[in-house]
């Protein structure tokens, strides 16, 4: 099974994976809630947080891991954290906020770094495009999305 990273957004129906513009979160922009779903070797794990924090994490993780540094993030909605760390040719996704398909926290997933980093970047890019495509002009929205564009540029450069 190839490595994949997808984003999901919470709506009135639950979590919609890789939604189109017809799926609008039922919360204001700064409260959009989402998931990152990591899949490799027949396993899937996820982390939940504010969607903008997850998008930023995609790009920041790519930049840090590409530079040979580990990446860690605190989850903003409830106590917890997760991290990505390179070990040899693989990257491990782990931490108390990583949940497996059975709902068990503190899950671990390893994937080839050469496959995970581009998948993580592409997921962030798709999620950012989704966020930009939704209607609304809440205060701070444009500035937040512009900041994410800057992180995306850094991650893109790190992949080259």
Coordinates of C-alpha atoms in Angstrom, one line a residue:
X1 CA 0.0 0.0 0.0
X2 CA 1.4 3.4 -0.9
X3 CA 1.9 6.1 1.7
X4 CA -0.8 8.6 1.8
X5 CA -1.7 11.6 3.9
X6 CA -5.2 13.1 3.7
X7 CA -7.1 15.8 5.4
X8 CA -10.7 15.6 6.7
X9 CA -13.0 18.4 7.9
X10 CA -15.7 18.1 10.5
X11 CA -19.1 19.1 9.3
X12 CA -22.6 18.3 10.3
X13 CA -22.2 14.8 8.8
X14 CA -19.1 14.0 10.7
X15 CA -15.6 14.0 9.2
X16 CA -15.5 14.5 5.4
X17 CA -12.3 13.3 3.9
X18 CA -10.8 15.5 1.1
X19 CA -14.1 17.4 0.8
X20 CA -15.0 19.7 -2.1
X21 CA -16.3 23.3 -1.8
X22 CA -19.8 22.1 -1.2
X23 CA -18.8 20.9 2.3
X24 CA -18.6 23.9 4.5
X25 CA -17.5 23.5 8.1
X26 CA -20.3 24.3 10.6
X27 CA -18.0 26.6 12.7
X28 CA -16.4 30.0 12.1
X29 CA -13.1 29.9 10.2
X30 CA -10.8 30.0 13.3
X31 CA -12.7 27.1 14.8
X32 CA -12.6 24.8 11.7
X33 CA -11.8 21.3 13.1
X34 CA -10.1 18.6 11.1
X35 CA -8.0 15.5 10.9
X36 CA -4.8 14.4 9.2
X37 CA -5.0 10.7 8.2
X38 CA -1.7 8.9 7.7
X39 CA -1.7 5.6 5.9
X40 CA 1.1 3.1 5.2
X41 CA 1.7 -0.6 5.1
X42 CA -2.1 -1.3 5.5
X43 CA -2.4 0.8 8.6
X44 CA -4.1 4.1 9.2
X45 CA -3.7 6.6 12.1
X46 CA -5.0 10.1 12.6
X47 CA -4.6 13.3 14.6
X48 CA -7.4 15.9 15.2
X49 CA -6.9 19.6 15.7
X50 CA -7.8 23.0 14.3
X51 CA -7.6 22.7 10.6
X52 CA -5.3 25.7 10.2
X53 CA -2.9 24.2 12.8
X54 CA -2.9 20.9 10.9
X55 CA -2.2 22.6 7.6
X56 CA 0.7 24.5 9.2
X57 CA 1.9 21.2 10.6
X58 CA 2.0 19.6 7.2
X59 CA 4.3 22.3 5.9
X60 CA 6.4 22.7 9.0
X61 CA 7.0 19.0 9.3
X62 CA 8.3 18.8 5.8
X63 CA 10.7 21.7 6.3
X64 CA 12.0 20.3 9.6
X65 CA 12.3 16.7 8.6
X66 CA 14.0 17.7 5.3
X67 CA 16.6 19.6 7.4
X68 CA 17.2 16.5 9.5
X69 CA 15.3 17.7 12.5
X70 CA 12.4 16.0 14.3
X71 CA 9.0 17.8 14.3
X72 CA 6.6 18.0 17.2
X73 CA 3.3 19.8 17.7
X74 CA 0.9 20.3 20.6
X75 CA -2.8 19.8 19.8
X76 CA -4.7 23.0 20.5
X77 CA -8.2 21.5 21.3
X78 CA -7.3 19.1 24.1
X79 CA -4.1 18.2 25.9
X80 CA -1.9 16.2 23.7
X81 CA 1.0 16.2 21.3
X82 CA 2.4 14.3 18.4
X83 CA 5.6 14.2 16.5
X84 CA 7.3 12.9 13.4
X85 CA 10.9 11.7 13.6
X86 CA 13.2 10.3 11.0
X87 CA 14.8 6.9 11.9
X88 CA 17.0 5.6 9.1
X89 CA 15.0 5.6 5.9
X90 CA 11.6 5.8 7.7
X91 CA 9.7 8.5 9.5
X92 CA 7.7 7.6 12.6
X93 CA 4.4 9.3 13.4
X94 CA 3.7 8.9 17.1
X95 CA 2.5 10.5 20.3
X96 CA -0.5 10.6 22.7
X97 CA -2.6 12.4 20.1
X98 CA -2.1 9.9 17.4
X99 CA -5.1 7.5 17.2
X100 CA -5.5 4.3 15.3
X101 CA -8.5 3.0 13.4
X102 CA -9.9 1.3 16.6
X103 CA -9.8 4.6 18.5
X104 CA -6.8 3.7 20.6
X105 CA -4.5 6.7 21.3
X106 CA -0.7 6.7 21.4
X107 CA -0.6 4.8 18.1
X108 CA 2.6 4.6 16.0
X109 CA 3.0 4.5 12.2
X110 CA 6.2 4.3 10.2
X111 CA 6.6 5.1 6.5
X112 CA 9.4 5.6 4.1
X113 CA 10.5 9.3 4.4
X114 CA 11.0 9.6 0.7
X115 CA 7.2 8.9 0.2
X116 CA 5.8 10.5 3.4
X117 CA 7.3 14.0 2.9
X118 CA 5.8 14.7 -0.5
X119 CA 2.5 13.2 0.6
X120 CA 2.5 15.5 3.6
X121 CA 3.2 18.5 1.5
X122 CA 0.6 17.6 -1.0
X123 CA -2.0 17.1 1.7
X124 CA -1.2 20.5 3.2
X125 CA -1.5 22.1 -0.3
X126 CA -4.9 20.4 -0.9
X127 CA -6.2 21.5 2.5
X128 CA -5.0 25.1 2.0
X129 CA -6.7 25.2 -1.5
X130 CA -9.9 23.9 0.1
X131 CA -9.7 26.6 2.8
X132 CA -9.1 29.3 0.3
X133 CA -12.0 28.1 -1.8
X134 CA -14.7 28.5 0.9
X135 CA -16.8 31.6 1.2
X136 CA -16.3 34.0 4.0
X137 CA -14.3 37.0 5.1
X138 CA -13.9 36.6 8.8
X139 CA -11.3 38.9 10.6
X140 CA -7.8 37.5 10.3
X141 CA -8.7 34.9 7.7
X142 CA -6.8 36.3 4.8
X143 CA -3.7 36.9 7.0
X144 CA -3.8 33.4 8.3
X145 CA -4.1 31.9 4.8
X146 CA -1.3 34.1 3.6
X147 CA 0.9 32.9 6.4
X148 CA 0.1 29.3 5.4
X149 CA 1.2 30.2 1.9
X150 CA 4.6 31.3 3.3
X151 CA 5.0 28.0 5.1
X152 CA 4.0 26.1 2.0
X153 CA 6.7 27.9 0.0
X154 CA 9.3 26.9 2.6
X155 CA 8.2 23.3 2.5
X156 CA 8.2 23.2 -1.3
X157 CA 11.8 24.6 -1.3
X158 CA 12.8 22.0 1.3
X159 CA 11.6 19.2 -1.0
X160 CA 13.8 20.2 -3.9

